[in-house]
PDB file of C-alpha atoms in Angstrom:
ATOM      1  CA  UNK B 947    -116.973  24.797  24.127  1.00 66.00           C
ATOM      2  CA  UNK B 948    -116.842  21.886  21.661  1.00 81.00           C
ATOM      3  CA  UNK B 949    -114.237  22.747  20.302  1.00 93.00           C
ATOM      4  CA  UNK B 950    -113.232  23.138  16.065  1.00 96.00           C
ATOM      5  CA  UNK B 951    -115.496  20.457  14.579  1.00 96.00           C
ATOM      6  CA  UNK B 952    -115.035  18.673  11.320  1.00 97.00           C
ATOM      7  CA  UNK B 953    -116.486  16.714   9.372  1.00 96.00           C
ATOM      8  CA  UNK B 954    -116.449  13.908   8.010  1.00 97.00           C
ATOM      9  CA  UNK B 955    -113.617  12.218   9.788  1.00 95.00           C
ATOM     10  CA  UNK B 956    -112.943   9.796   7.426  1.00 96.00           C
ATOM     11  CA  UNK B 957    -113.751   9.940   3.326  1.00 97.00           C
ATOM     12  CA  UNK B 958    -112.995   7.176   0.523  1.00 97.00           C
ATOM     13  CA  UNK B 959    -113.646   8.753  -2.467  1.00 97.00           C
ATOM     14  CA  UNK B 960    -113.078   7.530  -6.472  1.00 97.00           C
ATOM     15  CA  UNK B 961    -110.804   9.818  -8.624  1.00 97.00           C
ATOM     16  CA  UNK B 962    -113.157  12.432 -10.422  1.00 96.00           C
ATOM     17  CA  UNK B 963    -115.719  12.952  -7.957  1.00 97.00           C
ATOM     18  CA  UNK B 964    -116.602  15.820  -5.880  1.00 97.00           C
ATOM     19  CA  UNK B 965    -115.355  16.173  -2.414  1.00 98.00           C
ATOM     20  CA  UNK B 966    -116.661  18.541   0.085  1.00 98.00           C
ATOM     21  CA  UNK B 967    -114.869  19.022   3.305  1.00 98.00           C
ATOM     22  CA  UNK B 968    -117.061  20.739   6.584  1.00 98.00           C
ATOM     23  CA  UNK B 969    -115.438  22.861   9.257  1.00 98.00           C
ATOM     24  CA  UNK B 970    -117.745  24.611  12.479  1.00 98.00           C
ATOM     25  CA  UNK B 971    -114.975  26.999  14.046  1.00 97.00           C
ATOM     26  CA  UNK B 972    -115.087  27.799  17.563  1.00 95.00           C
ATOM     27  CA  UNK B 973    -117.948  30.721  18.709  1.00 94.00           C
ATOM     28  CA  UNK B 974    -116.597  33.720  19.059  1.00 91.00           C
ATOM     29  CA  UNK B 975    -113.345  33.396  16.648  1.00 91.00           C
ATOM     30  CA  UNK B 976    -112.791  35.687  13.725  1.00 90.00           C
ATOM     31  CA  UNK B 977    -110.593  33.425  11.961  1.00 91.00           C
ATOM     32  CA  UNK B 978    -110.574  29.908  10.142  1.00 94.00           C
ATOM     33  CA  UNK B 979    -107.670  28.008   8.795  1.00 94.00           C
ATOM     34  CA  UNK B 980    -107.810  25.310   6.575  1.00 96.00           C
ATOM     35  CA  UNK B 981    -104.254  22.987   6.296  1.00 95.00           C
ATOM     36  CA  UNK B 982    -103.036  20.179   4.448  1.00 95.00           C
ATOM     37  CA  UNK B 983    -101.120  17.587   5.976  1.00 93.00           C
ATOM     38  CA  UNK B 984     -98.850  14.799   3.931  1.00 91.00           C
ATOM     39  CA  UNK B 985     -95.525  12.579   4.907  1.00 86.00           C
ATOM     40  CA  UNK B 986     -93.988  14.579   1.749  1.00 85.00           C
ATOM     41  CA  UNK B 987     -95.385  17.835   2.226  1.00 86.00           C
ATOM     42  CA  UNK B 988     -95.870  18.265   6.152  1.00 86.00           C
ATOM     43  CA  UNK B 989     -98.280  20.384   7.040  1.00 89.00           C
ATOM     44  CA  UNK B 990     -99.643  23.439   4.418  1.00 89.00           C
ATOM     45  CA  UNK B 991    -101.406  26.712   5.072  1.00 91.00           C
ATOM     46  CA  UNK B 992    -104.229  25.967   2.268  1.00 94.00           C
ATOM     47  CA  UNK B 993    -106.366  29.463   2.756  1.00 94.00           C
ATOM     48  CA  UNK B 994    -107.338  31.102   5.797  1.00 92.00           C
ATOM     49  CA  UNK B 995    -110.574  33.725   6.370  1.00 94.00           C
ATOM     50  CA  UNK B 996    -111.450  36.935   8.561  1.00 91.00           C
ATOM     51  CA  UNK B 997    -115.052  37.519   9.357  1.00 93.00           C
ATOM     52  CA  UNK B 998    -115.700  34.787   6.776  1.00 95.00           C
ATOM     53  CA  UNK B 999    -113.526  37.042   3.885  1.00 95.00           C
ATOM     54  CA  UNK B1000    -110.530  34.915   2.595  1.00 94.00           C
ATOM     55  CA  UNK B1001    -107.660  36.834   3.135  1.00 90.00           C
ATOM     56  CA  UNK B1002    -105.105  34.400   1.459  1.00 89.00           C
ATOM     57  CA  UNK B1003    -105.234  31.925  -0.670  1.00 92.00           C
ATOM     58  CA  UNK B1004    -101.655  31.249  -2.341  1.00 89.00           C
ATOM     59  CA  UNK B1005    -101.246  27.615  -0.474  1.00 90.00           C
ATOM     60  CA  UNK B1006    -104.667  26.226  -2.163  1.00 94.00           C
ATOM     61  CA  UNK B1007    -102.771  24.456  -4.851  1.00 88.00           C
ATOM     62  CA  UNK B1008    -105.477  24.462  -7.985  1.00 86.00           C
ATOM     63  CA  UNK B1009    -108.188  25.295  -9.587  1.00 91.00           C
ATOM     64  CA  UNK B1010    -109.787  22.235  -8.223  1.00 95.00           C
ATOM     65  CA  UNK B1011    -109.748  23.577  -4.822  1.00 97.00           C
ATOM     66  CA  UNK B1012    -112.296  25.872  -3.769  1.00 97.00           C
ATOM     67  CA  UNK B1013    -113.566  27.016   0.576  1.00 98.00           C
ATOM     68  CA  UNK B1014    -116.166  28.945   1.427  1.00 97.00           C
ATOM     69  CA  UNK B1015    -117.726  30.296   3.966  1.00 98.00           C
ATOM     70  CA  UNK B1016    -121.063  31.256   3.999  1.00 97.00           C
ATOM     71  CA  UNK B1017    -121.195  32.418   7.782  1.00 95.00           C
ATOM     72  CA  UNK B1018    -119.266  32.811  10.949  1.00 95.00           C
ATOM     73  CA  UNK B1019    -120.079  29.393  11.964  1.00 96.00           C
ATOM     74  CA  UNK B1020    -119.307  27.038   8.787  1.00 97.00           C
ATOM     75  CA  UNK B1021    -116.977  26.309   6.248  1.00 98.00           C
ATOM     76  CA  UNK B1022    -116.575  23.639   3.562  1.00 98.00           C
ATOM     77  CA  UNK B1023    -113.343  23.068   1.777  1.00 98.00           C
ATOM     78  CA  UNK B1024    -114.334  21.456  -2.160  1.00 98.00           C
ATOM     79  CA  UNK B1025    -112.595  19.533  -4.188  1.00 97.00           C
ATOM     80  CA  UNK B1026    -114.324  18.983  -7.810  1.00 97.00           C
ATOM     81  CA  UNK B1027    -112.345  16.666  -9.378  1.00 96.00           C
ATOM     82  CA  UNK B1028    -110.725  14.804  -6.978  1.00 96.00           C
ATOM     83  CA  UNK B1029    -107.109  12.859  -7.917  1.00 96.00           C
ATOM     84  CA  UNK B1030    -105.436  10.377  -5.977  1.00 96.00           C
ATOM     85  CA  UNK B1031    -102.647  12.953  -5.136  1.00 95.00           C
ATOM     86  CA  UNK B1032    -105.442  15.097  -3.154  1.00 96.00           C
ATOM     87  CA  UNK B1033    -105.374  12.514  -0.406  1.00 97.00           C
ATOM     88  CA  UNK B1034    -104.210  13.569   2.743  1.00 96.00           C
ATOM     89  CA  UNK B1035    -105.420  14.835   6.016  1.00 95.00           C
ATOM     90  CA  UNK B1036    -107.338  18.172   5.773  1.00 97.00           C
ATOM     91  CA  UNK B1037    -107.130  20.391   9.107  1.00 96.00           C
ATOM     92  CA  UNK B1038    -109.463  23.290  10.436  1.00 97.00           C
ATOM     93  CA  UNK B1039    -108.373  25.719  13.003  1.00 94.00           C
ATOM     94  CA  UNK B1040    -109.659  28.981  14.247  1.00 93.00           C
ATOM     95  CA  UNK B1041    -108.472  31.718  16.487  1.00 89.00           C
ATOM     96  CA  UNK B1042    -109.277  34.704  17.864  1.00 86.00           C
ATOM     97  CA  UNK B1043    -107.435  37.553  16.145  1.00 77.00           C
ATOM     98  CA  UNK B1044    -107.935  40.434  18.726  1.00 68.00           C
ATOM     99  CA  UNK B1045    -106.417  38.223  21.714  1.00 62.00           C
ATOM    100  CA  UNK B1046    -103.191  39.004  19.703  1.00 63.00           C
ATOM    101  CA  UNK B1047    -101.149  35.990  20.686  1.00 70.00           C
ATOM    102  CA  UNK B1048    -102.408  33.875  17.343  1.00 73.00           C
ATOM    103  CA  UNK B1049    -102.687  30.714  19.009  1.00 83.00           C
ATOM    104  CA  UNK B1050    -104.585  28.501  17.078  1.00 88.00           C
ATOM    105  CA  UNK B1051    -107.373  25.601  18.107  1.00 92.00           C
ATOM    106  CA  UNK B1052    -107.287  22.713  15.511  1.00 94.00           C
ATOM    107  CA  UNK B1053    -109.759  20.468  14.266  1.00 95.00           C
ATOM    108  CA  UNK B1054    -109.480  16.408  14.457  1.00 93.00           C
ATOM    109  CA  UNK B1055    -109.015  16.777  11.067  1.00 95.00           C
ATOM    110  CA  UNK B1056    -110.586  14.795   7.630  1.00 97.00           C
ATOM    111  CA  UNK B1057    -108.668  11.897   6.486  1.00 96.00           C
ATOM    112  CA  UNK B1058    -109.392  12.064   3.060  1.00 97.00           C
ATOM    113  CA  UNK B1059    -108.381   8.709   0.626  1.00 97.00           C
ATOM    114  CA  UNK B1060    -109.009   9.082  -3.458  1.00 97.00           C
ATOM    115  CA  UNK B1061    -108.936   5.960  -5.267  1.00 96.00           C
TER     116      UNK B1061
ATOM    117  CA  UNK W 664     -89.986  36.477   5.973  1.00 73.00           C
ATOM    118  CA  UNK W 665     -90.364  34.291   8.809  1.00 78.00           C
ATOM    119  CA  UNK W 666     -89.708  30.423   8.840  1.00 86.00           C
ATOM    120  CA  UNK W 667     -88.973  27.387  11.079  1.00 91.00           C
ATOM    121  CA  UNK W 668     -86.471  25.118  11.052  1.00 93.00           C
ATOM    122  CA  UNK W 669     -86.437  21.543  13.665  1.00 95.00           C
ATOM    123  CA  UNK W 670     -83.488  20.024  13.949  1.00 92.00           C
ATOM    124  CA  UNK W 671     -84.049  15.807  13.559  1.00 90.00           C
ATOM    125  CA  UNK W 672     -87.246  14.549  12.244  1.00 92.00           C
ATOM    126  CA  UNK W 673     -87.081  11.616  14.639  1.00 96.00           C
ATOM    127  CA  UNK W 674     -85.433  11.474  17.737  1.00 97.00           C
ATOM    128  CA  UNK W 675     -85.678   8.446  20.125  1.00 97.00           C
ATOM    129  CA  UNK W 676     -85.564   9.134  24.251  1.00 97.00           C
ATOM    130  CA  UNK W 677     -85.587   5.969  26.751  1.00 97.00           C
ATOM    131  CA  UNK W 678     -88.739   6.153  28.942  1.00 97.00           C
ATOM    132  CA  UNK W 679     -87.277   8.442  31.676  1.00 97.00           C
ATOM    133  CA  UNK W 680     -84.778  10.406  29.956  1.00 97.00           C
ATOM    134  CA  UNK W 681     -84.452  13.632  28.901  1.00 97.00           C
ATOM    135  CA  UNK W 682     -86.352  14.819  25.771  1.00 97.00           C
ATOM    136  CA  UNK W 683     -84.790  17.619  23.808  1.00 97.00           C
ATOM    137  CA  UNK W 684     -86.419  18.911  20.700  1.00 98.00           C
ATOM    138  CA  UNK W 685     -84.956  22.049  18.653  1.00 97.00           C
ATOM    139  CA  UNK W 686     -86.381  24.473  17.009  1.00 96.00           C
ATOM    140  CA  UNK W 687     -84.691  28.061  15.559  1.00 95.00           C
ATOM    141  CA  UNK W 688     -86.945  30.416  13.976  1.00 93.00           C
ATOM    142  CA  UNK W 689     -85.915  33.447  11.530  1.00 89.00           C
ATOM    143  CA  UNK W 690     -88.037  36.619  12.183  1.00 81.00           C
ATOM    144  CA  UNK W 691     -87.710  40.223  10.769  1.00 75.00           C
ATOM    145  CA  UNK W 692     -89.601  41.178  14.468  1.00 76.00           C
ATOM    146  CA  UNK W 693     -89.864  39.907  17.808  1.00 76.00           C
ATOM    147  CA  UNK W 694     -91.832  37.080  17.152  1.00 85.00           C
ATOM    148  CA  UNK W 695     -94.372  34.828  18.711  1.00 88.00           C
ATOM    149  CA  UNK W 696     -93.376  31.149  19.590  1.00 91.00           C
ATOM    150  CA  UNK W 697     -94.975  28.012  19.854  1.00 93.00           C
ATOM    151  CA  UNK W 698     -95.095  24.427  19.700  1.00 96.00           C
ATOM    152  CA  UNK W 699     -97.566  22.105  19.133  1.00 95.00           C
ATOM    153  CA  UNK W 700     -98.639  18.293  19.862  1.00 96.00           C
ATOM    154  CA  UNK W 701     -99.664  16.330  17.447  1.00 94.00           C
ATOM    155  CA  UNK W 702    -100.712  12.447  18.745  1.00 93.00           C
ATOM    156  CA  UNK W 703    -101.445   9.625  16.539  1.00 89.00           C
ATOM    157  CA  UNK W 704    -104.792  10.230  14.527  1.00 85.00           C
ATOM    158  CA  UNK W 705    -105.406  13.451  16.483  1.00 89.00           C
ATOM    159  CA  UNK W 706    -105.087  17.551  15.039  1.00 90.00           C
ATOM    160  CA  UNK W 707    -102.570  19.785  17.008  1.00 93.00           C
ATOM    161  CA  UNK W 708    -103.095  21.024  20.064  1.00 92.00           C
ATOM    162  CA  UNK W 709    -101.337  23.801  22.170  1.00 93.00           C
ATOM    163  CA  UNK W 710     -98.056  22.934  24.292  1.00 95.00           C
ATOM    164  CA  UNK W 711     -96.837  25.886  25.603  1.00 95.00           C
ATOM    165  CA  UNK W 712     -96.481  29.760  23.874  1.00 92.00           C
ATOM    166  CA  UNK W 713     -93.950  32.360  24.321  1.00 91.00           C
ATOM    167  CA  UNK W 714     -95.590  35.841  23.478  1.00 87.00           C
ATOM    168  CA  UNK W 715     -93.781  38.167  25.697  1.00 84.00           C
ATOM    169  CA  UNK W 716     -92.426  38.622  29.451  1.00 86.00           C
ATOM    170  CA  UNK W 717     -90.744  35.635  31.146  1.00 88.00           C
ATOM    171  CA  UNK W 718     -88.445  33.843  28.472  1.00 90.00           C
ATOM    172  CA  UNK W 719     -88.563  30.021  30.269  1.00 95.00           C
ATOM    173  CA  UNK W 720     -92.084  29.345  29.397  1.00 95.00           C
ATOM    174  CA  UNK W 721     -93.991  26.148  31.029  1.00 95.00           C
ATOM    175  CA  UNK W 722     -96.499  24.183  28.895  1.00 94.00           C
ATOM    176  CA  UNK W 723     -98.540  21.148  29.609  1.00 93.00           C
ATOM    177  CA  UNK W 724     -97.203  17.727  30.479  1.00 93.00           C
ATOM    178  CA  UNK W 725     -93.753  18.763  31.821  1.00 95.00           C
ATOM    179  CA  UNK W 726     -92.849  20.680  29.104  1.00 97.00           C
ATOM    180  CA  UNK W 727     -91.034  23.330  28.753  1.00 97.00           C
ATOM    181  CA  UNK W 728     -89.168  25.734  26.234  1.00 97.00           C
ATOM    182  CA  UNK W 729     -87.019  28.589  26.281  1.00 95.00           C
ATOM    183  CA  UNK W 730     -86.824  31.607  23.905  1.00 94.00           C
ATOM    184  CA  UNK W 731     -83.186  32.714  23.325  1.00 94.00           C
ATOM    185  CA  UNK W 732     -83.046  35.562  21.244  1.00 91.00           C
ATOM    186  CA  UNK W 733     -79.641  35.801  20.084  1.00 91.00           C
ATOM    187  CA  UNK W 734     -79.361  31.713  19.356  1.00 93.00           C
ATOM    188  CA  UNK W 735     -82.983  32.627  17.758  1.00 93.00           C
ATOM    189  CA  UNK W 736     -84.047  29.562  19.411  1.00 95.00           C
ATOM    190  CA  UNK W 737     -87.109  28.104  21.003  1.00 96.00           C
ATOM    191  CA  UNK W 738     -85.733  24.316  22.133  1.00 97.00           C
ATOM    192  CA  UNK W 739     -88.294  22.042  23.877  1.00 98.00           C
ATOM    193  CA  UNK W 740     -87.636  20.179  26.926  1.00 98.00           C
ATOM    194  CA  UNK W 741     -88.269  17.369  29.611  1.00 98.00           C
ATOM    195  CA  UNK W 742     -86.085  16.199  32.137  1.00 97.00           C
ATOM    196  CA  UNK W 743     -87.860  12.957  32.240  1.00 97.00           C
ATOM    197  CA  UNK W 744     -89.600  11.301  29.053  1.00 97.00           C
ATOM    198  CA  UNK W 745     -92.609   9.393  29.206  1.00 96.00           C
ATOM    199  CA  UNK W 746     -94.304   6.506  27.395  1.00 96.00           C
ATOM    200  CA  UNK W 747     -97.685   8.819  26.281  1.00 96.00           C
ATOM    201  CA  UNK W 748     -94.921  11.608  24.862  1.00 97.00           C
ATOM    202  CA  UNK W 749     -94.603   9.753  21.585  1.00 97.00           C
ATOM    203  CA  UNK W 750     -96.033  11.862  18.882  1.00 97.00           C
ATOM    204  CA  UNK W 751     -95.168  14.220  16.516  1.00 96.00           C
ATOM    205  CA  UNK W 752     -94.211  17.908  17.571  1.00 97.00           C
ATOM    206  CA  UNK W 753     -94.246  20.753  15.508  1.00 95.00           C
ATOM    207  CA  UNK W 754     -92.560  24.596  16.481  1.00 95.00           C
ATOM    208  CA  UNK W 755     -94.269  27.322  14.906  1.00 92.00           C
ATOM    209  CA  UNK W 756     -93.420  31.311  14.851  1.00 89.00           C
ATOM    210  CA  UNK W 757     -95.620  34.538  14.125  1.00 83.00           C
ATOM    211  CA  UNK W 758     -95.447  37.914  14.260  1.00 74.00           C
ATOM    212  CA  UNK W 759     -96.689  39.652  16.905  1.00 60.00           C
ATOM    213  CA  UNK W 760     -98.441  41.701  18.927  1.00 53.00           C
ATOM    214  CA  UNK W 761    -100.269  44.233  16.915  1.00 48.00           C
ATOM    215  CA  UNK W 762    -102.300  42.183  14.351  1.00 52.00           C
ATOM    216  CA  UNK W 763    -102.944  39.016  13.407  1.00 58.00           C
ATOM    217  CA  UNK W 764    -100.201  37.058  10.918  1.00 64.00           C
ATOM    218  CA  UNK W 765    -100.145  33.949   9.672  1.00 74.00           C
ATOM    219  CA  UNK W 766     -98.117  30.833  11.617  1.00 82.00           C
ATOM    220  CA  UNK W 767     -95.488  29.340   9.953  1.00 86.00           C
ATOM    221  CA  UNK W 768     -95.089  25.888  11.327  1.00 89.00           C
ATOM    222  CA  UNK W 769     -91.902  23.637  10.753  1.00 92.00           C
ATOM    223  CA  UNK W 770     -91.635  20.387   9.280  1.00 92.00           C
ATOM    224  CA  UNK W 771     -92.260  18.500  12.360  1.00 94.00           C
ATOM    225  CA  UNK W 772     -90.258  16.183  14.873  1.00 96.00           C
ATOM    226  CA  UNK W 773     -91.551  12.452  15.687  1.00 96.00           C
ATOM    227  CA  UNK W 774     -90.439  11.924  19.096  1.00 97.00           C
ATOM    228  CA  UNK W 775     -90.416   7.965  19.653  1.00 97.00           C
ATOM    229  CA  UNK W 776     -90.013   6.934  23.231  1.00 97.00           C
ATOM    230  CA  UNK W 777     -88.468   3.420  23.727  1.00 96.00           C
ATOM    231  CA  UNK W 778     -89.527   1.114  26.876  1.00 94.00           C
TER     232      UNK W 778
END
């Protein structure tokens, strides 16, 4: 297996615009993660979905944040307007919930930088 | 609620000595233990997992950790450190077994290993 795929790696973006963050989970797992990771803030439990339903979003810190996801193999994590605070690395992971052990397989992550 | 606490955000090992990372957990229920690896530029990826059964668990890379219920710790060890260790290592707990529950991952430890 590939593995959790994200996309882009990298993203430079100017304050205001519209950022949109991609995640492919592995096949076969029933649920996605998406995290935030600062120095200040370490790393934060943004939302997470079963069977594509969010079950939780308290960590997604504004209105400005939005995920979806559309099907069991995609994800995108938007941010519409972006600030300079925003930037950080943005994580994926998945797991399978009925192996019962809730390890989770991460993402390389999104280095996101707003100007 | 759970949570995580790791005692030192940095430590510093010589190459060849022992690494010791710590990492005490509060859980309502027997929990579910991990740590991750996080290298530089890279998402987290599974060390070693303590679900249930044998309490000295043995990861990848040397590692190993044992869960100690009534310390309520889940230390991380290596008799013998090497170069490629340095990175940033995170403990995490769950609930367990029955049905999936969110991980709540500590702040972190940067483990710098000096030549």
């Amino acid at each position: 297996d590939a593995g959790v795929i994200q996309s882009p790696r990298h993203e430079v973006t100017e304050m205001g615009q519209e950022v949109t963050l991609r995640c492919k989970p592995i096949s076969g797992h029933d649920y996605l993660f998406w995290y935030r990771q600062t120095m200040m803030r370490g790393l934060e439990l943004l939302i997470y979905f079963n069977n594509n339903v969010p079950i939780d979003d308290s960590g997604m810190p504004e209105d400005r944040f939005s995920a979806k996801m559309p099907n069991a193999s995609f994800s995108t994590l938007k941010i519409q307007p972006s600030e300079p605070r925003d930037s950080a690395v943005y994580f994926c992971a998945s797991t399978q919930g009925g192996q019962g052990d809730n390890e989770q397989f991460f993402g390389p992550g999104t280095r996101l930088t707003v100007l | 609620a759970q949570s995580v606490t790791q005692l030192g955000s940095h430590v510093s090992v010589s190459e060849g000595a022992l690494v010791l990372l710590r990492c005490n957990y509060s859980s309502s229920v027997p929990p579910y233990l991990f740590w991750y690896v996080q290298y530089p530029n890279q998402g987290l990826q599974l060390l070693l997992k303590y679900t249930t059964g044998a309490t000295l668990v043995k990861g990848i890379n040397g590692f190993e950790a044992e869960f100690k219920k009534s310390e309520t710790s889940f230390h991380l060890t290596k008799p013998s450190a090497h170069m490629s260790d340095a990175a940033e290592y995170f403990c995490a707990v769950s609930r367990g077994p029955t049905s999936y529950d969110k991980v709540i991952f500590g702040p972190g430890t940067s483990l710098s290993v000096i030549p």
